[in-house]
Short mmCIF file of C-alpha atoms and ligand atoms in Angstrom, two decimals:
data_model
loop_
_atom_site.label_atom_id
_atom_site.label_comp_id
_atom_site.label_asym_id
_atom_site.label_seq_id
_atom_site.Cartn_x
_atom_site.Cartn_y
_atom_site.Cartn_z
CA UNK A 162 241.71 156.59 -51.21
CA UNK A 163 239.03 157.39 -53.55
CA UNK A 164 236.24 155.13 -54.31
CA UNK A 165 234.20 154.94 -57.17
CA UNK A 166 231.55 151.85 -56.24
CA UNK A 167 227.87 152.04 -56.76
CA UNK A 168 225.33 150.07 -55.06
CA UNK A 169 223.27 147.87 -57.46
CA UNK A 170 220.42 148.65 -56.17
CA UNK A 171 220.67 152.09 -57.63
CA UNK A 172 221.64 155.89 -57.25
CA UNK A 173 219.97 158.92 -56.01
CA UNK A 174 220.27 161.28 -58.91
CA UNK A 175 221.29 164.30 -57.00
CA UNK A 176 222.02 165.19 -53.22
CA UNK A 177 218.83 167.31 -52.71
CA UNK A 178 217.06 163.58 -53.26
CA UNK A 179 219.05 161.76 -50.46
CA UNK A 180 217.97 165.21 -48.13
CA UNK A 181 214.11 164.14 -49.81
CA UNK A 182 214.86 160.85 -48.87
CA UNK A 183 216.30 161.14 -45.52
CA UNK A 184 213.93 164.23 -44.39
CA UNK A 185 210.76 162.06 -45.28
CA UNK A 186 212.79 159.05 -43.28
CA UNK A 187 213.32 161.09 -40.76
CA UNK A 188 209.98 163.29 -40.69
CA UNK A 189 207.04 160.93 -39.59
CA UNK A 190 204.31 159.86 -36.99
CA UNK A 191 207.72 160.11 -34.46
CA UNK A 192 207.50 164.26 -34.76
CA UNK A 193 203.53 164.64 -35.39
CA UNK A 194 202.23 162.01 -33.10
CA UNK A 195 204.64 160.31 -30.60
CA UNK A 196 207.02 163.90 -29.82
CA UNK A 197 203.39 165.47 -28.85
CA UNK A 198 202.47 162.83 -26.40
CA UNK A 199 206.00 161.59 -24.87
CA UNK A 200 206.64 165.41 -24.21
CA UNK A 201 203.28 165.32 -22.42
CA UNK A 202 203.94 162.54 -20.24
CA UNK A 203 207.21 163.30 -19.55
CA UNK A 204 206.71 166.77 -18.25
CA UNK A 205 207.26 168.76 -21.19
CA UNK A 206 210.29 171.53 -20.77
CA UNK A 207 212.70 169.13 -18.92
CA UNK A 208 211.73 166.68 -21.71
CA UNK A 209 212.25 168.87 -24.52
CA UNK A 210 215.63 170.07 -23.33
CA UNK A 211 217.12 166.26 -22.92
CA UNK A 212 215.46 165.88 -26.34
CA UNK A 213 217.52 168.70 -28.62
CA UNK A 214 220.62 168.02 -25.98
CA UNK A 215 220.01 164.17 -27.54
CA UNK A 216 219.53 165.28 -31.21
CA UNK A 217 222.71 167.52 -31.73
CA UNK A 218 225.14 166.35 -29.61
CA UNK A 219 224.36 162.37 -30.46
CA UNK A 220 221.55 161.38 -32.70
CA UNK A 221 223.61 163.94 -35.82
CA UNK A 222 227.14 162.98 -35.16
CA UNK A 223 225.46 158.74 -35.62
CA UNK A 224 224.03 160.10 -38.75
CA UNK A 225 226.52 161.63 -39.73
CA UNK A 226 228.65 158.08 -39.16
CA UNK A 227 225.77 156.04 -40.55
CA UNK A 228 225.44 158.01 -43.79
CA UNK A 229 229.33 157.87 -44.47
CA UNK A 230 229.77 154.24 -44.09
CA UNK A 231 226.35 153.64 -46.26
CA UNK A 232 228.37 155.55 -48.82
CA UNK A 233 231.58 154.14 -48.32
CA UNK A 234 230.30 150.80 -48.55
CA UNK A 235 227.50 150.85 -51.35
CA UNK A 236 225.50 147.91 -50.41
CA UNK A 237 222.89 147.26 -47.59
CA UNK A 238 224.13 147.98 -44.34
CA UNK A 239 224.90 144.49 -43.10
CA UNK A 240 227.40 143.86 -46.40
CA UNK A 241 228.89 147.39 -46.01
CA UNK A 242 229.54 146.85 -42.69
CA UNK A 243 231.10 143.45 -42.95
CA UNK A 244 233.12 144.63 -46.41
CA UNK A 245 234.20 147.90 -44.43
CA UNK A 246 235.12 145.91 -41.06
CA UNK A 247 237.54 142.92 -43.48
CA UNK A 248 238.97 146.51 -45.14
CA UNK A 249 240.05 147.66 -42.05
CA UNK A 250 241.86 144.43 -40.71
CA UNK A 251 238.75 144.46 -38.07
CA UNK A 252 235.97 140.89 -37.44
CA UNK A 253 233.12 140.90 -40.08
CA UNK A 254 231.51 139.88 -37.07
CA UNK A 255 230.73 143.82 -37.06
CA UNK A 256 227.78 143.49 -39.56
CA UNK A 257 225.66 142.20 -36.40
CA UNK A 258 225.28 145.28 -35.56
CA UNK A 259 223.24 145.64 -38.94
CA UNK A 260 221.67 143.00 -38.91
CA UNK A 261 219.94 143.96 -35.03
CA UNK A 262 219.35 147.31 -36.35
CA UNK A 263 217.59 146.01 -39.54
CA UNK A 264 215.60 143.75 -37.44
CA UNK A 265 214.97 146.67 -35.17
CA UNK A 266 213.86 148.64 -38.02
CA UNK A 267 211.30 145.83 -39.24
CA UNK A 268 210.04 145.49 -35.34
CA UNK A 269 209.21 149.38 -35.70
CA UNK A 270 207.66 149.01 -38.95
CA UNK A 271 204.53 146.46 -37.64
CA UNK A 272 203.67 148.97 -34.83
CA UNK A 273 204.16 152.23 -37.52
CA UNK A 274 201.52 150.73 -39.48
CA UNK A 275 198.93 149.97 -36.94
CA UNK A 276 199.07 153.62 -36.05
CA UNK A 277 199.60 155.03 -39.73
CA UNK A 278 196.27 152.90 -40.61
CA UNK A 279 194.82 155.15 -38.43
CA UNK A 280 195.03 158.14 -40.46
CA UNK A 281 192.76 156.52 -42.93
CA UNK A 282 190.16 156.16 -40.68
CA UNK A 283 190.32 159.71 -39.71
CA UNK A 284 190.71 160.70 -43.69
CA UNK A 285 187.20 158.93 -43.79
CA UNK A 286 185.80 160.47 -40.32
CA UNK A 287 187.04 164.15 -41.04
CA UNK A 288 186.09 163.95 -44.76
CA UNK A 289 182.43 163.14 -44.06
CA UNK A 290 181.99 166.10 -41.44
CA UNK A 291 181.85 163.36 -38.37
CA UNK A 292 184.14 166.04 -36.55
CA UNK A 293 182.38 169.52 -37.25
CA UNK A 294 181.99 170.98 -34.18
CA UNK A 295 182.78 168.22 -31.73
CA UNK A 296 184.34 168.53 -28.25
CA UNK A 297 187.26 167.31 -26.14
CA UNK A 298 185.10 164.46 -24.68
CA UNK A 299 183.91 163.33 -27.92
CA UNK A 300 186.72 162.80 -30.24
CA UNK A 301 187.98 160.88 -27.09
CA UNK A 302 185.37 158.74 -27.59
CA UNK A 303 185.56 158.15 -31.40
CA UNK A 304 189.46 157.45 -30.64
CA UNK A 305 188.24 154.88 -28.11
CA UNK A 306 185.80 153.10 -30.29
CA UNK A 307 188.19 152.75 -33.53
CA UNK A 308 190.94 151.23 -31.16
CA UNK A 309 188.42 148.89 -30.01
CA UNK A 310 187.70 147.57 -33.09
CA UNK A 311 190.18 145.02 -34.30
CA UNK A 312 188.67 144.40 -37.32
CA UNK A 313 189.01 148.08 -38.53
CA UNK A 314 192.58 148.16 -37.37
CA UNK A 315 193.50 145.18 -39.05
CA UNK A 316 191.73 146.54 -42.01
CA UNK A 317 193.69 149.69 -42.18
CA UNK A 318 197.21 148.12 -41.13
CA UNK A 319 196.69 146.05 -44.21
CA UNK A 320 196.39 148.57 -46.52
CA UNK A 321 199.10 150.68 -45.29
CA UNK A 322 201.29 147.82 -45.67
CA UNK A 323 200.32 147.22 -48.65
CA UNK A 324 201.19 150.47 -49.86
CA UNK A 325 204.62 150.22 -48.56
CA UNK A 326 205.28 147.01 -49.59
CA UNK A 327 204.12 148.64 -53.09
CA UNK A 328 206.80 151.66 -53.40
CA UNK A 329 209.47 149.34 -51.97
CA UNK A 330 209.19 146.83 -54.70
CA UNK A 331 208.84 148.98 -57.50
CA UNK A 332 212.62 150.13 -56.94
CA UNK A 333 214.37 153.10 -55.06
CA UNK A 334 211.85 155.97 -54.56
CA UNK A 335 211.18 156.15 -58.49
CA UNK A 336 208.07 158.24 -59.08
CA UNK A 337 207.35 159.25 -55.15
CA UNK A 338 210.20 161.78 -55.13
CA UNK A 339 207.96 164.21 -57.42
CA UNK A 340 205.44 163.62 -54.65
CA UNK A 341 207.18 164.36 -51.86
CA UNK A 342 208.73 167.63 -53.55
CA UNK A 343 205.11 168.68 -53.18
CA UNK A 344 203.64 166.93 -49.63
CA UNK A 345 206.53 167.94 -47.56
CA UNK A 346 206.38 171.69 -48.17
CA UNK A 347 202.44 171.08 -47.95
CA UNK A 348 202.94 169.32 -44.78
CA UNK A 349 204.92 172.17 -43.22
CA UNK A 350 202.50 174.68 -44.37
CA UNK A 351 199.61 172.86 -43.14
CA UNK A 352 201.54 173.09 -39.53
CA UNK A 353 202.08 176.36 -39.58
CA UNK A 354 197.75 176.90 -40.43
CA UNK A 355 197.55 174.67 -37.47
CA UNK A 356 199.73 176.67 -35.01
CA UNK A 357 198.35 179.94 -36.11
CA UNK A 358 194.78 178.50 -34.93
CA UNK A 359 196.21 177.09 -31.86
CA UNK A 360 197.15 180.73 -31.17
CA UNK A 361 193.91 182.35 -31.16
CA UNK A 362 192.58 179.28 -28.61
CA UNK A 363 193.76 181.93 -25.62
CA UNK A 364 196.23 178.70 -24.54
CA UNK A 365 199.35 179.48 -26.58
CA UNK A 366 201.42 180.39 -24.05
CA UNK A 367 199.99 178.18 -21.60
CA UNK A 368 201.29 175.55 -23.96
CA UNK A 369 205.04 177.34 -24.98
CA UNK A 370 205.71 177.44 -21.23
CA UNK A 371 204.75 173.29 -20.64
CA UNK A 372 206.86 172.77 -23.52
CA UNK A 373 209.73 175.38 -22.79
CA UNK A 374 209.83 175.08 -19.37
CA UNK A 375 212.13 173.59 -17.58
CA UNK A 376 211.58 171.80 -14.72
CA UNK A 377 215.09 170.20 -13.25
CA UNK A 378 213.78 167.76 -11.13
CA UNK A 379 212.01 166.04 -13.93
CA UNK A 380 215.39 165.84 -16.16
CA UNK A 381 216.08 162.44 -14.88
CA UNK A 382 212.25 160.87 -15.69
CA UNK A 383 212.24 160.86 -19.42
CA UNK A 384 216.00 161.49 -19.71
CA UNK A 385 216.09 157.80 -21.53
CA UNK A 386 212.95 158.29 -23.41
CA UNK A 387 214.58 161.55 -24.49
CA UNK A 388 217.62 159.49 -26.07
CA UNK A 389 215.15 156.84 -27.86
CA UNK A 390 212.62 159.08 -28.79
CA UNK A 391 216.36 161.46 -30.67
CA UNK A 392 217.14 157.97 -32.58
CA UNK A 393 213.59 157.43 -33.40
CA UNK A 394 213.01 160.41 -35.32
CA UNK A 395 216.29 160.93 -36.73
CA UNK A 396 215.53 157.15 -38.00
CA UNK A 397 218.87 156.26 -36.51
CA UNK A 398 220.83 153.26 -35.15
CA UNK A 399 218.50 150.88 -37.39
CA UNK A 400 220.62 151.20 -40.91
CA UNK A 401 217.93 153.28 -42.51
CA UNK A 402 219.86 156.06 -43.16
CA UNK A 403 222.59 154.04 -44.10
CA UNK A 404 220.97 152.55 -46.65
CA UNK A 405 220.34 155.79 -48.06
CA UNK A 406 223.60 156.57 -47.81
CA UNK A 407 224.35 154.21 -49.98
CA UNK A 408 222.42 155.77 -53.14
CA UNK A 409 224.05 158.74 -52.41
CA UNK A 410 226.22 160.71 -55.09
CA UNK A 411 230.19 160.81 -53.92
CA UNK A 412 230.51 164.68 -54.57
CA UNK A 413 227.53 165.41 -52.78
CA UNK A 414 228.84 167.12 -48.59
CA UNK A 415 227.86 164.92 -45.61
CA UNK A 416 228.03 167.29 -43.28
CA UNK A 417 225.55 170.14 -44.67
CA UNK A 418 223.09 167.75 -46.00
CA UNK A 419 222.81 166.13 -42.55
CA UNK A 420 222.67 169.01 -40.57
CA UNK A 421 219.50 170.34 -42.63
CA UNK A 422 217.85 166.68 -42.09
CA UNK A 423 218.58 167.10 -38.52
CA UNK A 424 217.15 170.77 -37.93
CA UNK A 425 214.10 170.02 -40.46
CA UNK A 426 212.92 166.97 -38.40
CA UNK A 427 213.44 169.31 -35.20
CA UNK A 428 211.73 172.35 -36.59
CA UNK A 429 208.52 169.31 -37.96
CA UNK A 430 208.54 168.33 -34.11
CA UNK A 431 208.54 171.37 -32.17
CA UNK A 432 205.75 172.89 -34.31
CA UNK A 433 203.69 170.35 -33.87
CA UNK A 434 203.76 170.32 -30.17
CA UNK A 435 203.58 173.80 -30.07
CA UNK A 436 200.57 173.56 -32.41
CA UNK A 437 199.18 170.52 -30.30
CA UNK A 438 199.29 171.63 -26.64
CA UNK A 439 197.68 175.26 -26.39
CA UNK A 440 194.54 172.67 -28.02
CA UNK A 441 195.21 169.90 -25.15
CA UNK A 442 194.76 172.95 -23.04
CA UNK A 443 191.78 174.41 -24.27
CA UNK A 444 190.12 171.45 -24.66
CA UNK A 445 190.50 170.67 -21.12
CA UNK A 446 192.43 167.16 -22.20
CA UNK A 447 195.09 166.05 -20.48
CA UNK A 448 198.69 166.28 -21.55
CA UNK A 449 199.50 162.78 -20.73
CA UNK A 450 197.01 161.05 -22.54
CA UNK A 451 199.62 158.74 -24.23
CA UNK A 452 199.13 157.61 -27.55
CA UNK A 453 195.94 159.39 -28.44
CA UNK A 454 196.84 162.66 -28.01
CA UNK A 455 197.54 163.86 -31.74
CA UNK A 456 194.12 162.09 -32.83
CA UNK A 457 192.00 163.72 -30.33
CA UNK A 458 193.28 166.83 -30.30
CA UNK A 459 193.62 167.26 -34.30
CA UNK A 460 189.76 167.03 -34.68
CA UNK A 461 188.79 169.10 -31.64
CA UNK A 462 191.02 171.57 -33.64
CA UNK A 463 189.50 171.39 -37.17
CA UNK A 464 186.16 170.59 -36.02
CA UNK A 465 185.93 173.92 -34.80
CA UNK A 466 187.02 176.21 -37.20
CA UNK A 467 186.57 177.34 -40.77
CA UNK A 468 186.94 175.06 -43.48
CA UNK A 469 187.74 172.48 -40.91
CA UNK A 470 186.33 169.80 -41.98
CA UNK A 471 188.56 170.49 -45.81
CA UNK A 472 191.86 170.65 -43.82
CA UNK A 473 191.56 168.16 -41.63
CA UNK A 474 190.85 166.13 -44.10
CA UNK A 475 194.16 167.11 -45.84
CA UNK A 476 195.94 167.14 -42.72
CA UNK A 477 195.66 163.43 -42.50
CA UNK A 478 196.66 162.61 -46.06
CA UNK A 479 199.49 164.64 -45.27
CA UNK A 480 199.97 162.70 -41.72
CA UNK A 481 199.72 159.31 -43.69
CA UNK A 482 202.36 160.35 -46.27
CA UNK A 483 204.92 161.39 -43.80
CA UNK A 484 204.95 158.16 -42.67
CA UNK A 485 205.10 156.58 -45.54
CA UNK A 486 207.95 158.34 -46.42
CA UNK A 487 209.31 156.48 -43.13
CA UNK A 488 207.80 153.42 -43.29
CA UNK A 489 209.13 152.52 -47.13
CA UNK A 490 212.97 153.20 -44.89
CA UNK A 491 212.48 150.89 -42.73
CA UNK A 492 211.97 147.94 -44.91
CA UNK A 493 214.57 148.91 -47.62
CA UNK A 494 217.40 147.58 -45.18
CA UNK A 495 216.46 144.53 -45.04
CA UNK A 496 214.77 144.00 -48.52
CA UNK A 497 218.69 145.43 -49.97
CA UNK A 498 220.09 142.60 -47.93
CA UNK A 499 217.79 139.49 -48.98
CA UNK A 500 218.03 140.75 -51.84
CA UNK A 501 221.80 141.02 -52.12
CA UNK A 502 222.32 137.30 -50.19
CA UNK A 503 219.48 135.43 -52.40
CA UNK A 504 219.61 137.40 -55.59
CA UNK A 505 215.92 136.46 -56.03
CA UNK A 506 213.65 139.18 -56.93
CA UNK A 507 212.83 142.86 -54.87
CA UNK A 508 209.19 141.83 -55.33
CA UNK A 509 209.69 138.37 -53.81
CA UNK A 510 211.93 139.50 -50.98
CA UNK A 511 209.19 142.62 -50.43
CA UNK A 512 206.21 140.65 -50.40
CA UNK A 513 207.70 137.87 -47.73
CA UNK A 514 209.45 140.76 -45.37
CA UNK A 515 205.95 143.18 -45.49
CA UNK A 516 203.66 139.66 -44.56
CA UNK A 517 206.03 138.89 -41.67
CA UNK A 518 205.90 142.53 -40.47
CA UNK A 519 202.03 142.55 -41.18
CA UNK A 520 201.73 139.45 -38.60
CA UNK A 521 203.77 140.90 -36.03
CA UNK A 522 201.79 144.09 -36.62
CA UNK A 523 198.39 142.03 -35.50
CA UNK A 524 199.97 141.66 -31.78
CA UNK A 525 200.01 145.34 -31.59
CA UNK A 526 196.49 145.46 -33.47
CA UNK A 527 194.73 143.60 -30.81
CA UNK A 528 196.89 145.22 -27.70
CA UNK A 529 194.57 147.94 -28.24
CA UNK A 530 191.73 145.85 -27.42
CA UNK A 531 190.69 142.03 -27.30
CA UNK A 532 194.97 141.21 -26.02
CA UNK A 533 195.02 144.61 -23.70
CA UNK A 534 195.44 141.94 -21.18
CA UNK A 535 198.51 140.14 -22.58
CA UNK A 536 201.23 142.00 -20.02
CA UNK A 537 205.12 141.48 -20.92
CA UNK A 538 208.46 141.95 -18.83
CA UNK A 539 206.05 142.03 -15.55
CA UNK A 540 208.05 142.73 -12.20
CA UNK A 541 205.61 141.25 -9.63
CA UNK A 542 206.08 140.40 -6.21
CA UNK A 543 206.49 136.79 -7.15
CA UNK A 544 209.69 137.48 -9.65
CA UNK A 545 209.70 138.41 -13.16
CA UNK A 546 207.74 137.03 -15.50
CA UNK A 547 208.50 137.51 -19.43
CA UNK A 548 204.25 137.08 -19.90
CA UNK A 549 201.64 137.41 -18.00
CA UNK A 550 198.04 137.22 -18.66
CA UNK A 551 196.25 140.33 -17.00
CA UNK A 552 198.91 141.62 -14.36
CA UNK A 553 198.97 144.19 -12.86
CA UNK A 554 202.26 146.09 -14.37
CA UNK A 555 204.01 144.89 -17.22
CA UNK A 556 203.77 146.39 -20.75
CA UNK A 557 201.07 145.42 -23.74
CA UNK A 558 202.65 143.77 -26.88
CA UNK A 559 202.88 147.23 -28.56
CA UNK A 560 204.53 149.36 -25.96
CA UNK A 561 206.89 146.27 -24.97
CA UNK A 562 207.94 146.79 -29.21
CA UNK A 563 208.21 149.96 -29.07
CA UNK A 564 210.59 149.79 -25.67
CA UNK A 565 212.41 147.52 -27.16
CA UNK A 566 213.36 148.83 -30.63
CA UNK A 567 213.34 152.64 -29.16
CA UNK A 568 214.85 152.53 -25.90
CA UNK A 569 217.24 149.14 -26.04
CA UNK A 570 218.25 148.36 -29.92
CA UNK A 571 217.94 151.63 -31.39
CA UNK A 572 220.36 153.19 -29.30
CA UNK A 573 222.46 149.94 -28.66
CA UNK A 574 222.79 150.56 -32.68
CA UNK A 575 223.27 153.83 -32.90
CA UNK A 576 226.65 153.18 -30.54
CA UNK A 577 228.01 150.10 -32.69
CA UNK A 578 227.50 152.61 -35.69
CA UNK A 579 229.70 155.32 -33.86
CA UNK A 580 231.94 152.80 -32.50
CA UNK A 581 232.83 151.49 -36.06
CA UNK A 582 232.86 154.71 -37.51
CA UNK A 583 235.14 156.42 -35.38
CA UNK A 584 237.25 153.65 -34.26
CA UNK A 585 237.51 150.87 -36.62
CA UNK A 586 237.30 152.90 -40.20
CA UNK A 587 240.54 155.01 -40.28
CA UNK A 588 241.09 157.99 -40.09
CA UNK A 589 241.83 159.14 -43.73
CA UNK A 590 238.87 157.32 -45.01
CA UNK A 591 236.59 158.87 -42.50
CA UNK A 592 238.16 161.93 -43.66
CA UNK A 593 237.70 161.52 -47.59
CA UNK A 594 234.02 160.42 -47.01
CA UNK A 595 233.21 163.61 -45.38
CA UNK A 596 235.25 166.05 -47.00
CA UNK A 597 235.18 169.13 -45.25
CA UNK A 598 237.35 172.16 -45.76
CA UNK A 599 237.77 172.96 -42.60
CA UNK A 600 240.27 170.69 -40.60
CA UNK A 601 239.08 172.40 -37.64
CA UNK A 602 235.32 171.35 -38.22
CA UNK A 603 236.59 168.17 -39.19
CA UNK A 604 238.27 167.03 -36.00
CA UNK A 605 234.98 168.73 -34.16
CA UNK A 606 232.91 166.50 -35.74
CA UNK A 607 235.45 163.38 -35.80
CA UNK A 608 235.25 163.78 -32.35
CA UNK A 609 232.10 163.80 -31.87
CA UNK A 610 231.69 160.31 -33.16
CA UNK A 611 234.31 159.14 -31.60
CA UNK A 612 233.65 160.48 -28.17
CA UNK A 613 230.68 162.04 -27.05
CA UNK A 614 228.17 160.12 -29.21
CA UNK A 615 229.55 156.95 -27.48
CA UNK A 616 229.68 158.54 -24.00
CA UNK A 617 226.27 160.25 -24.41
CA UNK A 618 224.53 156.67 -25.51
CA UNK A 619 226.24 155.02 -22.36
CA UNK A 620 225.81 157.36 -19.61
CA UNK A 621 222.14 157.82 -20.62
CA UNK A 622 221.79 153.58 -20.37
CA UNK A 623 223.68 153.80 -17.29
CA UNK A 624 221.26 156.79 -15.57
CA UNK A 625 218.34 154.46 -16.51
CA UNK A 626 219.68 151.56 -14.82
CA UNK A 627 220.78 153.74 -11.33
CA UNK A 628 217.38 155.10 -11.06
N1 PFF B 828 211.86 158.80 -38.10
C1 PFF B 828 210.55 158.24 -38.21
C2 PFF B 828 209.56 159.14 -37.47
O1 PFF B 828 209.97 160.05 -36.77
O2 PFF B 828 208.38 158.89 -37.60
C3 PFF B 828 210.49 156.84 -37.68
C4 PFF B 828 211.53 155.91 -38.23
C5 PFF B 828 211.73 155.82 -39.60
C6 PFF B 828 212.27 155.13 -37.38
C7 PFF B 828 212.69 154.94 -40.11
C8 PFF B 828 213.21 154.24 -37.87
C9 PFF B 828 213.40 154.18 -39.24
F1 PFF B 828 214.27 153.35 -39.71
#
């Protein structure tokens, strides 16, 4: 049963790098910026609840799967999959469930660096002392005017596509694993500064209780927002993860190493809403700004206290790194498998993938401003209509993306994953991937891919669709 391939793309050298890997995967705009605001329109407690219900009892058991048949099948996840699925007597047909995920993951990527590019800006803004002392109102205001300004947006989006485009062709994380032994640790410190001055605002609790209270009859609202939003920051059900997988060492324990990703990520995201709302609060904002939140309440924050201007500045760097620990794992998927089908070079394959991602990436670029207008999936009283200039409901080019990829494929991934995992790779090799010494914890866990990861993904789509 053993197996002794390795992936030619190369190895991780130990396991604490595929935990580097996978925590600055997983760790990204999704805890900092998007948990913040989607907890804020969702109602916060009864959001927040769904949300760790999602993570542990779903989004880690289709790690968990992901990561062991990355490793079992040491190649990108479309060729593992289809190797894995002929080894099992199963249709190779099951590598389309790689190749939507790795599309998802690309989808994800030309919003992620729209927003990213934002950072920069803000490096810039905070930097020069544009923040020092500014209120509520006003940092809504410089939010408002960069996202009106398509040429600045496309001019950050650019570069931070560039940059990603840059560590992913130079080979597997060579030279930014040093730097992210540093920035991560950084980054968590730089939370914890951040929460300690959102406690002396005299709105702490005011923001533990929106964000720890629950509130059943809101369960329901944000219940499948919850389930996206546990795949989206767990970087799940898009072959990211799996990819990683792939690079990973053979005596190196599954289990452990994804349980620390998983409570890591969790620990990233409930600081920084706990840091976030008592400032949302004090600032008089509103919770349910949307997509703003994080970068108007960040410089209300360190515009207003001592060597603000210094650590917001660093905050940002630090905000732009995270994701670009994330963004580099969402193209390596796909660059592995071009790469793998057209043996031409990673700098070829990187270059084409990053421009098409860049392009799609303008549509969300100008949904911010000059294509705010340009509605998608509208239900009107006339029928549906897939576009619609100016309608009334519908969703912009960047939320119908990010609907998409986090609510339909990611998820719709995440189950094939389980599915094959569970059900098509047997048994023993399920159990020699994972290795535990425990054959209690193993069947726990065995079952949880089988069974409730499945069921959890379904009756989730289905309580979205009775609503
Ligand atoms: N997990 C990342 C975050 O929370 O920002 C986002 C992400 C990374 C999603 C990689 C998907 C992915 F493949």
């Amino acid at each position: 049963m053993a197996n002794d391939k390795v992936s030619i793309h190369g190895a991780w050298a130990s396991r604490w790098v595929f935990i580097l890997a996978a925590t600055g995967s997983a760790v990204g705009l999704g805890n900092i910026w998007k948990f913040p605001y989607m907890t804020g329109m969702y109602g916060g407690g009864a959001f927040v609840m769904m949300y760790l219900v999602c993570i542990f009892m779903v989004g880690l058991p289709i790690m968990l799967a992901e990561t062991l048949i990355g490793r079992r099948g040491r190649q990108s996840p479309v060729n593992a999959l289809r190797t894995l699925a002929i080894d099992s007597g199963a249709s190779p047909k099951w590598s389309w469930a790689a190749l939507m995920g790795m599309i998802a993951a690309l989808l994800i990527l030309s919003f992620y660096s729209v927003v990213a590019g934002w950072s920069f800006d803000y490096i810039l803004s905070m930097g020069s002392g544009e923040f020092t002392g500014v209120s509520g109102g006003a940092a809504g205001a410089a939010f408002g005017a960069l996202t009106a300004d398509p040429v600045r947006l496309t001019l950050w989006h650019t570069l931070f596509m560039v940059i990603t485009a840059f560590v992913i062709a130079r080979g597997v994380v060579a030279g930014l694993e040093r730097c992210l032994r540093v920035m991560m640790p950084l980054l968590f410190v730089l939370l914890l500064v951040l929460l300690a001055y959102s406690m002396t605002t005299g709105h702490f609790m005011q923001g533990f209780h929106f964000l720890f209270d629950f509130q059943p009859e809101r369960l329901l609202d944000g219940v499948l927002a919850a389930m996206g939003h546990a795949f989206f920051t767990l970087s799940v059900g898009v072959g990211a993860i799996m990819v990683y997988g792939a690079y990973m060492p053979k005596n190196a324990s599954i289990g452990g190493t994804i349980l620390t990703v998983g409570i890591l990520d969790t620990l990233v995201a409930l600081t920084a809403g706990l840091a976030l709302f008592p400032i949302v609060f004090a600032a008089g904002l509103e919770p349910g700004a949307g997509p703003g939140l994080m970068f108007v309440t960040l410089p209300v924050a360190f515009g207003n206290i001592a060597f603000g201007q210094l650590m917001g500045t660093v905050f940002f760097v630090l905000v732009l790194i995270a994701a670009w620990t994330s963004s580099i794992s969402m193209l390596e998927p796909a660059v592995a498998y071009l790469v793998e089908r057209t043996q031409r070079s990673r700098v070829l394959v990187t270059s084409v993938l990053a421009l098409l991602c860049w392009v799609v990436g303008m549509g969300t670029v100008l949904s911010f401003n000059l294509g705010a207008e340009a509605k998608f999936f509208v239900f009107a009283d006339d029928g549906f209509h897939l576009f619609q200039w100016g309608a009334e409901g519908g969703r912009n080019f960047f939320d119908t993306i990010d609907y998409l990829t986090s609510r339909i494929l990611l998820p719709l991934g995440g189950l094939a994953f389980a599915i094959f995992a569970g059900w098509v790779l047997k048994r023993e090799v399920v159990r020699d991937e994972l290795a535990m010494k425990s054959p209690l914890l193993f069947s726990v866990v065995y079952w949880l891919i089988r069974v409730v990861a499945p069921i959890g993904v379904l009756i989730v789509f289905i309580a979205e669709l009775s609503k």
